[in-house]
């Protein structure tokens, strides 16, 4: 990142850059470690780190679920678990029998075997290797990846009934930065939305904690929040296959969690100055997700472009419309529910409408 964006630090001539993170230990550590890699040791006098509070009842776009009560209801905020269990019962049956044959005195469950695959991933990241990895075939690892795909789609992505609202607060902050319009209140913000979602207006209306004139912004958050934001941005190129099935894995699918939300996930939103006469505007915007350009064709007015760019004015107009169409009050505080499994589906990250719930 320093190689790519380090030159932008030259724009901070009379102040220090403000980076944001939140108070959960691993998020604070991630932001600090990123800063060490970006600036080098020591960090003194190199940046200001704005640490938002991740706790119930504290507005925070980097942890929006903390102020969305409906997300804490398993039938709503944890829809993915049902699909994972269904798929695990398909792809891990042979592994269960095989590994059980190696043990005496303990009867394994499918959940135990699935947890062994999780341990492989976590131990490999933490320790560099894991003996759990050797227990499974290549096909079973493909099945594991698909299980995580199901989890993210239905828990945090386009298949979650709260994903769009949860991500919309950050999109509102993005619009605030792009238009240099502070978010002070519902009536004083970049859009005509009737809410400010999970935005902390106390912090975002203060230029010390949420400046609007930096050449570079850095926010550290959870991978699930990145997936919420991708949904709120309406990056439908990631969802063009529709809801994934818990009965059969589709190869060549567009929704792959290891590409959308791997360990150390990162999303870069770039503003580019271009002099190409074939472009509608000199100022273009594009989104890089984990080092891959994401097509913006699902965003109104953003057409196919070989480098994934869209005129920034077009992007802003479309995102304002999307934010204004997202209903935080109903999504997070409304009296509604959804049935388990395929009896109800969303591909936009929205809940059932008010009319459908009566």
XYZ file of C-alpha atoms in Angstrom:
358
model
C 0.000 0.000 0.000
C 2.884 2.378 0.729
C 4.262 1.729 -2.755
C 0.888 2.492 -4.326
C -0.342 5.402 -2.229
C 2.694 6.720 -0.339
C 3.064 9.724 -2.650
C -0.326 10.989 -1.466
C 1.221 11.800 1.903
C 2.803 14.795 0.198
C -0.646 16.408 0.384
C -0.444 16.554 4.186
C 1.756 19.634 4.425
C 0.354 21.313 7.538
C -1.392 18.488 9.408
C -1.282 14.804 10.188
C -3.498 12.288 8.351
C -6.457 10.961 10.315
C -7.020 7.211 10.030
C -10.058 5.507 11.592
C -10.601 2.211 13.339
C -12.729 0.956 16.192
C -12.166 -0.185 19.728
C -12.305 -3.964 19.371
C -8.843 -5.274 20.156
C -8.112 -6.956 16.826
C -9.384 -3.979 14.850
C -7.211 -1.597 16.830
C -4.260 -3.944 16.299
C -4.991 -4.202 12.551
C -5.055 -0.416 12.158
C -1.852 -0.028 14.158
C -0.049 -2.740 12.194
C -1.205 -1.223 8.904
C 0.092 2.150 10.030
C 3.451 0.616 10.982
C 3.729 -0.878 7.514
C 2.647 2.350 5.837
C 4.690 4.846 7.864
C 7.387 2.740 9.519
C 8.494 2.741 13.145
C 7.994 4.843 15.225
C 4.484 6.192 14.619
C 4.926 9.309 16.739
C 3.928 12.487 14.892
C 2.997 10.544 11.743
C -0.784 10.137 12.043
C -3.810 10.629 14.251
C -5.815 7.464 14.873
C -9.514 8.069 15.496
C -10.827 5.115 17.535
C -14.600 4.753 17.454
C -16.435 2.737 20.096
C -17.664 -0.738 19.187
C -20.368 -1.349 21.780
C -24.143 -1.549 21.982
C -25.942 1.774 21.556
C -22.915 3.528 20.031
C -23.404 4.664 16.440
C -20.486 3.395 14.401
C -20.378 2.681 10.660
C -17.386 0.388 11.240
C -19.561 -1.796 13.517
C -23.109 -0.935 12.363
C -24.744 -4.053 13.809
C -24.345 -2.632 17.320
C -27.254 -0.243 16.759
C -29.411 -2.586 14.664
C -31.482 -4.724 17.060
C -32.960 -6.896 14.311
C -29.483 -8.039 13.319
C -29.080 -9.682 16.735
C -32.052 -11.980 16.053
C -30.722 -15.338 14.734
C -33.527 -15.722 12.162
C -32.498 -12.383 10.632
C -28.845 -11.711 11.347
C -27.612 -15.299 11.223
C -29.456 -16.722 8.213
C -26.241 -18.169 6.854
C -25.898 -20.820 9.553
C -28.902 -22.762 8.218
C -27.375 -22.953 4.728
C -23.944 -23.930 6.051
C -25.442 -26.794 8.075
C -27.346 -28.033 5.040
C -24.243 -27.990 2.852
C -21.992 -29.521 5.521
C -24.347 -32.497 5.644
C -23.687 -32.978 1.920
C -19.937 -32.547 1.487
C -18.503 -33.784 4.798
C -20.264 -37.139 5.190
C -17.317 -39.161 3.850
C -14.840 -37.140 5.917
C -16.884 -37.800 9.053
C -16.708 -41.560 8.520
C -13.026 -41.486 7.578
C -11.874 -39.414 10.554
C -14.145 -41.268 12.979
C -12.261 -44.414 12.032
C -9.088 -42.855 13.444
C -10.618 -42.222 16.862
C -11.772 -44.270 19.815
C -13.860 -43.146 22.765
C -15.405 -40.105 21.104
C -18.205 -39.873 18.560
C -17.652 -37.095 16.060
C -20.410 -34.893 14.675
C -20.474 -33.042 11.367
C -19.978 -29.836 13.328
C -16.786 -31.255 14.852
C -15.411 -32.082 11.413
C -16.347 -28.682 10.022
C -14.618 -27.081 13.009
C -11.461 -29.029 12.143
C -11.469 -27.326 8.752
C -11.877 -23.971 10.471
C -8.937 -24.810 12.733
C -6.784 -25.504 9.682
C -7.469 -22.015 8.374
C -6.935 -20.201 11.664
C -3.858 -22.170 12.721
C -2.276 -21.675 9.301
C -2.666 -17.908 9.609
C -1.515 -17.834 13.237
C 1.224 -20.485 13.190
C 2.103 -20.988 9.549
C 0.754 -24.544 9.302
C -1.861 -26.884 10.791
C -2.029 -30.667 11.014
C -5.808 -30.412 10.592
C -5.261 -29.499 6.936
C -3.954 -32.981 6.126
C -7.228 -34.620 7.150
C -9.202 -33.470 4.116
C -9.216 -34.025 0.370
C -9.013 -31.296 -2.243
C -12.703 -31.786 -3.009
C -13.568 -31.348 0.668
C -11.592 -28.115 0.761
C -13.561 -26.883 -2.227
C -16.674 -27.763 -0.271
C -15.380 -25.805 2.707
C -14.815 -22.723 0.578
C -18.378 -22.997 -0.681
C -19.654 -23.292 2.910
C -18.010 -19.952 3.682
C -19.507 -18.530 0.477
C -22.957 -19.506 1.750
C -22.269 -17.989 5.146
C -21.187 -14.594 3.836
C -23.939 -14.390 1.206
C -26.789 -15.037 3.641
C -25.283 -13.444 6.770
C -23.656 -10.280 5.456
C -24.184 -9.986 1.697
C -26.936 -9.767 -0.885
C -28.880 -12.612 0.742
C -29.061 -10.940 4.153
C -32.196 -8.891 4.904
C -30.174 -6.319 6.876
C -26.972 -6.062 4.811
C -27.911 -3.041 2.710
C -28.973 -0.922 5.673
C -25.896 -1.941 7.660
C -23.605 -0.867 4.812
C -25.480 2.326 3.936
C -24.017 4.330 6.823
C -20.521 3.908 5.431
C -21.760 4.759 1.933
C -23.219 7.966 3.384
C -19.789 8.737 4.843
C -18.225 8.024 1.440
C -20.619 10.545 -0.119
C -19.707 13.010 2.620
C -16.049 12.703 1.652
C -16.661 12.806 -2.090
C -18.836 15.928 -1.850
C -17.035 17.463 1.147
C -20.408 17.780 2.875
C -20.374 17.112 6.641
C -22.954 14.829 8.214
C -24.374 16.967 11.004
C -27.916 15.623 11.280
C -30.722 14.074 9.232
C -31.496 17.506 7.788
C -27.853 18.442 7.199
C -26.055 15.753 5.171
C -25.181 14.880 1.540
C -28.499 13.135 0.727
C -32.243 13.517 1.235
C -32.391 10.344 3.323
C -34.632 10.431 6.385
C -31.902 8.827 8.486
C -28.156 8.879 9.027
C -28.087 5.098 9.583
C -25.257 4.076 11.930
C -23.283 7.289 11.418
C -21.926 8.892 14.574
C -22.833 12.488 13.800
C -20.907 13.752 16.829
C -17.672 12.481 15.299
C -18.553 12.959 11.627
C -19.542 16.623 12.051
C -16.143 17.344 13.616
C -13.300 18.050 11.198
C -10.768 16.777 13.750
C -12.226 13.262 13.850
C -13.753 13.136 10.351
C -11.910 15.527 8.020
C -13.280 16.000 4.502
C -10.244 17.410 2.717
C -7.663 14.642 2.955
C -5.980 13.265 -0.168
C -6.053 9.808 1.472
C -8.488 8.124 3.863
C -7.977 4.829 5.693
C -10.641 2.988 7.727
C -10.148 -0.383 9.445
C -13.204 -2.576 9.964
C -14.405 -6.187 9.939
C -14.665 -8.264 6.776
C -18.426 -8.660 7.351
C -18.804 -4.880 7.249
C -16.910 -4.747 3.957
C -19.442 -7.250 2.603
C -22.286 -5.062 3.937
C -20.761 -2.086 2.110
C -20.370 -4.006 -1.161
C -24.083 -4.826 -0.924
C -25.094 -1.245 -0.150
C -23.017 -0.001 -3.098
C -25.025 -2.391 -5.307
C -21.991 -4.095 -6.840
C -24.223 -6.636 -8.535
C -21.431 -8.083 -10.668
C -20.584 -10.087 -7.537
C -24.148 -11.383 -7.265
C -25.142 -12.047 -10.859
C -25.473 -15.813 -10.246
C -28.252 -15.220 -7.727
C -28.699 -17.003 -4.380
C -26.284 -19.928 -3.925
C -27.816 -23.339 -3.252
C -27.085 -25.330 -0.108
C -27.644 -28.584 -2.004
C -25.120 -28.265 -4.824
C -21.966 -26.246 -5.394
C -21.727 -24.212 -8.592
C -18.290 -23.986 -10.193
C -17.219 -20.793 -11.915
C -19.496 -18.751 -9.629
C -19.034 -15.019 -9.142
C -19.625 -14.990 -5.363
C -16.457 -16.507 -3.879
C -15.708 -15.529 -0.288
C -11.949 -16.064 -0.643
C -11.984 -13.253 -3.215
C -14.653 -11.076 -1.613
C -13.680 -11.302 2.064
C -10.415 -13.203 2.699
C -8.144 -12.654 5.678
C -6.747 -9.095 5.463
C -9.567 -8.007 3.151
C -9.175 -4.561 1.671
C -11.259 -2.331 -0.539
C -9.767 0.691 -2.257
C -11.943 3.441 -3.724
C -9.834 5.431 -6.148
C -10.410 8.876 -7.633
C -8.546 9.171 -10.928
C -7.854 12.194 -13.108
C -8.023 11.181 -16.751
C -7.597 13.123 -19.985
C -8.965 10.392 -22.246
C -11.346 12.028 -24.795
C -13.426 8.835 -24.816
C -14.398 9.307 -21.151
C -17.454 11.356 -20.206
C -15.582 13.131 -17.389
C -12.011 13.899 -16.440
C -12.570 12.648 -12.874
C -13.282 8.952 -12.624
C -13.897 6.565 -9.738
C -13.174 2.869 -9.504
C -13.212 0.210 -6.804
C -10.417 -2.269 -6.152
C -11.387 -5.274 -4.026
C -8.460 -7.358 -2.766
C -6.323 -6.169 -5.701
C -9.003 -6.902 -8.318
C -10.989 -4.251 -10.195
C -14.748 -4.587 -9.612
C -17.036 -3.687 -12.510
C -19.465 -0.902 -11.534
C -22.103 -1.814 -14.112
C -24.701 -2.509 -11.424
C -24.622 1.154 -10.447
C -27.086 3.336 -12.341
C -25.354 5.281 -15.103
C -22.049 3.421 -14.796
C -21.482 1.601 -18.061
C -18.959 -1.066 -18.966
C -15.485 0.425 -19.093
C -12.337 -1.608 -19.677
C -10.616 -0.255 -16.557
C -13.698 -0.424 -14.332
C -14.120 3.340 -14.094
C -17.249 5.479 -13.731
C -17.566 9.300 -13.781
C -17.527 10.409 -10.162
C -20.576 12.647 -10.626
C -22.542 9.688 -11.994
C -21.401 7.504 -9.111
C -22.394 10.111 -6.527
C -25.842 10.591 -8.063
C -26.508 6.847 -8.113
C -25.263 6.281 -4.569
C -27.413 9.112 -3.224
C -30.431 7.395 -4.755
C -29.445 4.053 -3.240
C -28.920 5.551 0.218
C -32.234 7.376 0.049
C -33.965 4.102 -0.813
C -32.530 2.203 2.146
C -34.836 2.090 5.182
C -32.782 1.901 8.380
C -35.731 2.313 10.726
C -37.748 -0.526 9.212
C -34.777 -2.791 8.616
C -33.276 -2.502 12.075
C -36.231 -1.612 14.288
C -39.300 -2.829 12.385
C -41.520 -5.681 13.528
C -40.827 -8.290 10.846
C -39.165 -11.656 10.448
C -38.310 -14.121 7.685
C -38.622 -17.912 7.538
C -35.602 -20.180 7.623
C -34.134 -21.298 4.307
C -35.405 -20.820 0.766
C -39.018 -19.968 1.625
C -37.909 -16.330 1.498
C -35.040 -14.761 -0.435
C -33.517 -11.367 -1.123
C -30.847 -10.525 -3.695
C -30.580 -6.838 -2.732
C -29.795 -7.116 0.982
C -33.230 -5.742 1.904
C -35.911 -7.072 4.293
C -39.517 -7.803 3.304
C -41.314 -4.560 2.564
C -43.661 -3.038 5.111
C -46.589 -4.090 2.919
C -45.402 -7.694 2.603
C -45.094 -7.990 6.385
C -48.769 -7.270 7.052
